[in-house]
Tab-separated table of C-alpha atoms in Angstrom:
chain	number	residue	atom	x	y	z
L	1	ILE	CA	45.060	23.253	48.921
L	2	ALA	CA	48.579	23.676	49.327
L	3	ALA	CA	49.681	21.623	46.588
L	4	SER	CA	46.967	23.147	44.191
L	5	GLN	CA	49.484	26.334	44.349
L	6	LEU	CA	51.314	23.752	41.589
L	7	LEU	CA	48.612	22.651	39.544
L	8	PRO	CA	48.030	24.524	36.236
L	9	GLN	CA	45.687	27.909	37.019
L	10	ALA	CA	43.111	28.150	34.833
L	11	SER	CA	40.705	31.448	34.341
L	12	ILE	CA	38.017	32.337	31.975
L	13	GLN	CA	37.097	36.410	31.819
L	14	PHE	CA	33.955	37.846	29.768
L	15	TYR	CA	34.037	40.829	27.724
L	16	ASN	CA	31.325	43.508	28.399
L	17	GLU	CA	29.110	44.198	25.311
L	18	SER	CA	30.253	47.847	24.182
L	19	GLN	CA	29.221	49.796	20.919
L	20	ASN	CA	30.834	51.819	18.241
L	21	ALA	CA	29.042	54.403	16.027
L	22	PHE	CA	30.703	54.991	12.852
L	23	LEU	CA	29.307	57.740	11.079
L	24	PHE	CA	29.176	58.886	7.260
L	25	PRO	CA	30.653	61.988	6.521
L	26	GLY	CA	27.623	64.792	6.561
L	27	THR	CA	25.411	63.053	8.814
L	28	ILE	CA	23.983	64.161	11.975
L	29	PRO	CA	25.031	62.641	15.223
L	30	GLU	CA	21.595	62.571	16.400
L	31	ASP	CA	20.565	60.314	13.498
L	32	ILE	CA	22.848	57.822	14.035
L	33	SER	CA	20.563	54.651	13.327
L	34	ALA	CA	19.806	55.813	9.674
L	35	THR	CA	22.956	57.029	8.141
L	36	GLY	CA	25.877	55.183	10.586
L	37	GLN	CA	26.626	51.833	11.752
L	38	ILE	CA	26.749	49.966	15.257
L	39	SER	CA	28.982	47.707	16.108
L	40	ARG	CA	28.910	45.294	19.312
L	41	THR	CA	31.400	43.307	20.339
L	42	TYR	CA	32.122	40.875	23.082
L	43	GLY	CA	33.483	37.166	24.424
L	44	TYR	CA	36.052	35.264	26.375
L	45	ILE	CA	39.530	35.161	27.219
L	46	ALA	CA	40.832	31.944	28.948
L	47	SER	CA	44.215	31.595	30.269
L	48	ALA	CA	46.225	28.792	31.848
L	49	THR	CA	49.329	28.709	33.442
L	50	GLN	CA	51.662	26.370	35.245
L	51	ASN	CA	54.241	27.178	37.698
L	52	ILE	CA	57.707	26.074	36.743
L	53	ILE	CA	59.683	26.849	39.762
L	54	ASN	CA	57.529	28.042	42.784
L	55	PHE	CA	59.760	27.845	46.207
L	56	SER	CA	57.025	29.219	48.538
L	57	ALA	CA	54.391	26.773	47.371
L	58	TRP	CA	56.906	23.775	48.184
L	59	SER	CA	57.152	25.572	51.514
L	60	LEU	CA	53.435	25.573	51.838
L	61	ILE	CA	53.411	21.731	50.887
L	62	ARG	CA	56.046	20.480	53.645
L	63	GLU	CA	54.465	22.841	56.451
L	64	ALA	CA	51.007	21.107	55.170
L	65	ARG	CA	52.059	17.553	55.403
L	66	ARG	CA	53.696	18.617	58.899
L	67	LEU	CA	50.380	19.790	60.049
L	68	ALA	CA	48.788	16.685	58.911
L	69	GLU	CA	50.946	14.460	60.614
L	70	GLU	CA	51.085	16.369	63.892
L	71	ALA	CA	46.754	16.286	63.439
L	72	ASP	CA	47.274	12.268	63.108
L	73	ALA	CA	49.733	12.114	66.236
L	74	THR	CA	47.360	14.316	68.050
L	75	PHE	CA	44.457	12.297	67.216
L	76	VAL	CA	46.579	8.652	68.308
L	77	ALA	CA	47.054	10.199	71.409
L	78	SER	CA	43.362	10.758	71.970
L	79	GLU	CA	42.810	7.141	71.038
L	80	GLN	CA	45.521	6.318	73.809
L	81	ASP	CA	44.078	8.481	76.203
L	82	LEU	CA	40.553	7.367	75.619
L	83	ILE	CA	41.665	3.679	76.262
L	84	TYR	CA	43.511	4.471	79.322
L	85	ARG	CA	40.661	6.549	81.024
L	86	VAL	CA	37.938	3.550	80.292
L	87	ALA	CA	40.354	0.949	81.647
L	88	ASN	CA	40.890	2.936	84.367
L	89	ALA	CA	37.355	3.309	85.079
L	90	TYR	CA	36.824	-0.198	84.424
L	91	PHE	CA	39.054	-1.075	87.022
L	92	ASN	CA	37.882	1.664	89.634
L	93	VAL	CA	34.243	-0.334	89.330
L	94	LEU	CA	35.824	-3.600	90.087
L	95	SER	CA	37.866	-2.267	92.925
L	96	ALA	CA	34.650	-0.485	94.575
L	97	GLU	CA	32.752	-3.681	94.207
L	98	ASP	CA	35.475	-5.627	96.099
L	99	THR	CA	35.877	-2.853	99.015
L	100	LEU	CA	32.159	-3.182	99.236
L	101	SER	CA	32.283	-6.819	99.696
L	102	TYR	CA	35.107	-6.831	101.878
L	103	THR	CA	33.388	-4.133	103.932
L	104	THR	CA	29.943	-6.019	103.859
L	105	ALA	CA	31.479	-9.428	105.078
L	106	GLN	CA	33.382	-7.120	108.286
L	107	LYS	CA	30.049	-5.624	109.097
L	108	GLU	CA	28.562	-9.302	109.200
L	109	ALA	CA	31.357	-10.581	111.447
L	110	LEU	CA	31.012	-7.790	113.752
L	111	ALA	CA	27.229	-8.325	114.083
L	112	SER	CA	28.240	-11.938	115.005
L	113	GLN	CA	30.508	-11.110	117.244
L	114	LEU	CA	28.061	-7.962	119.121
L	115	ASN	CA	25.615	-10.696	119.466
L	116	GLN	CA	27.624	-13.334	121.379
L	117	VAL	CA	28.607	-10.310	123.334
L	118	GLU	CA	25.718	-9.511	124.606
L	119	GLN	CA	24.382	-13.025	125.085
L	120	ARG	CA	27.539	-12.946	127.511
L	121	PHE	CA	26.180	-9.812	129.243
L	122	ASP	CA	22.990	-11.093	129.911
L	123	VAL	CA	24.564	-14.066	131.776
L	124	GLY	CA	26.801	-11.938	133.643
L	125	LEU	CA	30.282	-13.009	131.814
L	126	VAL	CA	31.094	-9.319	130.396
L	127	ALA	CA	30.596	-5.722	131.726
L	128	ILE	CA	28.324	-3.344	129.659
L	129	THR	CA	31.269	-1.478	128.581
L	130	ASP	CA	32.406	-4.639	126.221
L	131	VAL	CA	28.927	-4.524	124.755
L	132	TYR	CA	29.081	-0.640	123.987
L	133	ASP	CA	32.714	-1.325	122.650
L	134	PHE	CA	31.826	-3.772	120.135
L	135	GLN	CA	28.439	-1.463	119.155
L	136	ALA	CA	30.644	0.968	118.091
L	137	GLN	CA	32.531	-1.029	116.187
L	138	TYR	CA	29.572	-2.491	114.109
L	139	ASP	CA	28.019	1.281	114.059
L	140	ALA	CA	31.381	2.324	112.015
L	141	GLN	CA	31.830	-0.599	110.071
L	142	VAL	CA	28.008	0.146	108.922
L	143	SER	CA	29.013	3.961	107.939
L	144	GLN	CA	31.992	2.272	106.205
L	145	GLU	CA	29.714	0.029	104.441
L	146	ILE	CA	27.530	2.813	103.230
L	147	ALA	CA	30.378	4.948	101.924
L	148	ALA	CA	31.357	1.778	100.083
L	149	ILE	CA	28.146	1.685	98.379
L	150	ASN	CA	28.530	5.501	97.356
L	151	SER	CA	31.934	5.302	95.425
L	152	LEU	CA	30.819	1.828	93.930
L	153	ALA	CA	27.896	4.286	92.475
L	154	ASN	CA	30.219	7.414	91.768
L	155	ALA	CA	32.345	4.857	90.279
L	156	LYS	CA	29.499	3.504	87.824
L	157	GLU	CA	28.560	6.716	87.052
L	158	ALA	CA	32.048	7.912	86.140
L	159	LEU	CA	32.328	4.915	83.858
L	160	GLN	CA	29.074	5.911	82.171
L	161	VAL	CA	30.273	9.354	81.577
L	162	ILE	CA	32.838	8.044	79.083
L	163	THR	CA	30.961	5.179	77.495
L	164	GLY	CA	27.477	6.620	77.431
L	165	MET	CA	25.737	3.292	78.791
L	166	TYR	CA	24.899	2.343	82.427
L	167	VAL	CA	26.163	-1.515	83.165
L	168	ASP	CA	24.899	-2.534	86.520
L	169	GLU	CA	27.288	-5.711	86.273
L	170	LEU	CA	30.784	-6.074	84.620
L	171	ALA	CA	32.894	-8.735	84.277
L	172	PRO	CA	35.614	-9.460	86.952
L	173	LEU	CA	39.265	-10.511	86.320
L	174	LYS	CA	40.160	-14.012	85.738
L	175	PRO	CA	41.284	-15.589	89.350
L	176	THR	CA	44.968	-16.163	87.708
L	177	ILE	CA	46.570	-13.858	85.406
L	178	PRO	CA	49.681	-14.754	83.789
L	179	LEU	CA	52.280	-12.235	84.287
L	180	PHE	CA	54.939	-12.305	81.582
L	181	LYS	CA	58.624	-10.442	81.594
L	182	PRO	CA	58.789	-7.469	79.352
L	183	GLU	CA	61.184	-7.999	75.920
L	184	PRO	CA	63.136	-6.826	75.910
L	185	LEU	CA	64.189	-6.905	79.686
L	186	ASN	CA	65.529	-3.365	79.358
L	187	MET	CA	64.648	-0.136	81.154
L	188	GLU	CA	66.589	1.921	78.788
L	189	ALA	CA	65.169	0.371	75.503
L	190	TRP	CA	61.624	0.739	76.700
L	191	VAL	CA	62.680	4.896	77.366
L	192	GLU	CA	63.855	4.735	74.114
L	193	GLN	CA	60.941	3.418	72.445
L	194	ALA	CA	58.695	6.109	74.415
L	195	GLU	CA	60.656	8.643	73.376
L	196	HIS	CA	60.493	7.644	69.488
L	197	ASP	CA	56.733	6.008	69.795
L	198	ASN	CA	54.833	8.706	71.985
L	199	PRO	CA	52.311	10.302	70.020
L	200	THR	CA	52.281	13.473	72.010
L	201	LEU	CA	55.931	14.152	71.690
L	202	ALA	CA	55.976	13.288	67.798
L	203	ALA	CA	52.707	15.832	67.265
L	204	THR	CA	55.095	18.192	69.228
L	205	ARG	CA	58.333	17.530	67.032
L	206	PHE	CA	55.620	18.073	63.915
L	207	ALA	CA	54.361	21.633	64.967
L	208	MET	CA	57.846	22.345	65.880
L	209	GLN	CA	58.814	21.436	62.389
C-alpha cells in the first residue's frame, strides 16, 4: 500500500448526459421538438499520473518496511516463547513423575519399617511410642504421595493447555546426556550476540525507527 503511492495513478470519469436546445428564429419555445434541435452529450475522461519526486511516499515506504520487520521479529519472539513454554511444561511433567516415584518408594520403605516395628512391639522389644512415631511418618509420606499425584496431574494438564493434546506417558530423558562446552567459551560474546539477535530487542529497534 505504501509503495502504491509511487506507482502510476489512473482514473476514469463519466460525463453526465446533458441536453441543449437550439431554437430557430421565430419559433415558440414550447414547440422545440418541431422547430428546433436537441443535442445530447456524454463520454469518458481517462487520465494517468506518475509521481517523479515524492518524499512523503518514500518516507511511508521506509516506515512500512520497519513495521513489517517489527512484525516479523515479534513473530519469531512468539515462536521462541512457544518453544520455551512447551519444553518447560514437558520437563515439569518428567520432574513430577520422578517426584512421584521417589515419594512412592519412600512410602513403601516406611511401610516396611512400620511393619517391623509393630512386630517388635508385639514381642515386647520396643515401646508403643515407637510404633506411633513410625505410623506418623508413614501417614505423612502417604499425604506427600497424594500431593505428588496431584502435582503430576496438574503438570500434564498444563502441557495439554499448550499442545491441545493429553499425553499419558512422555518419553523420558536419556540415561546419559553429553554436555558440550559453549563455543566460543566467552560470556561477553554470548551477551553481544543476544543483544544483536534477540527478536524482542529487534522488534523494539524497528518500532523506534
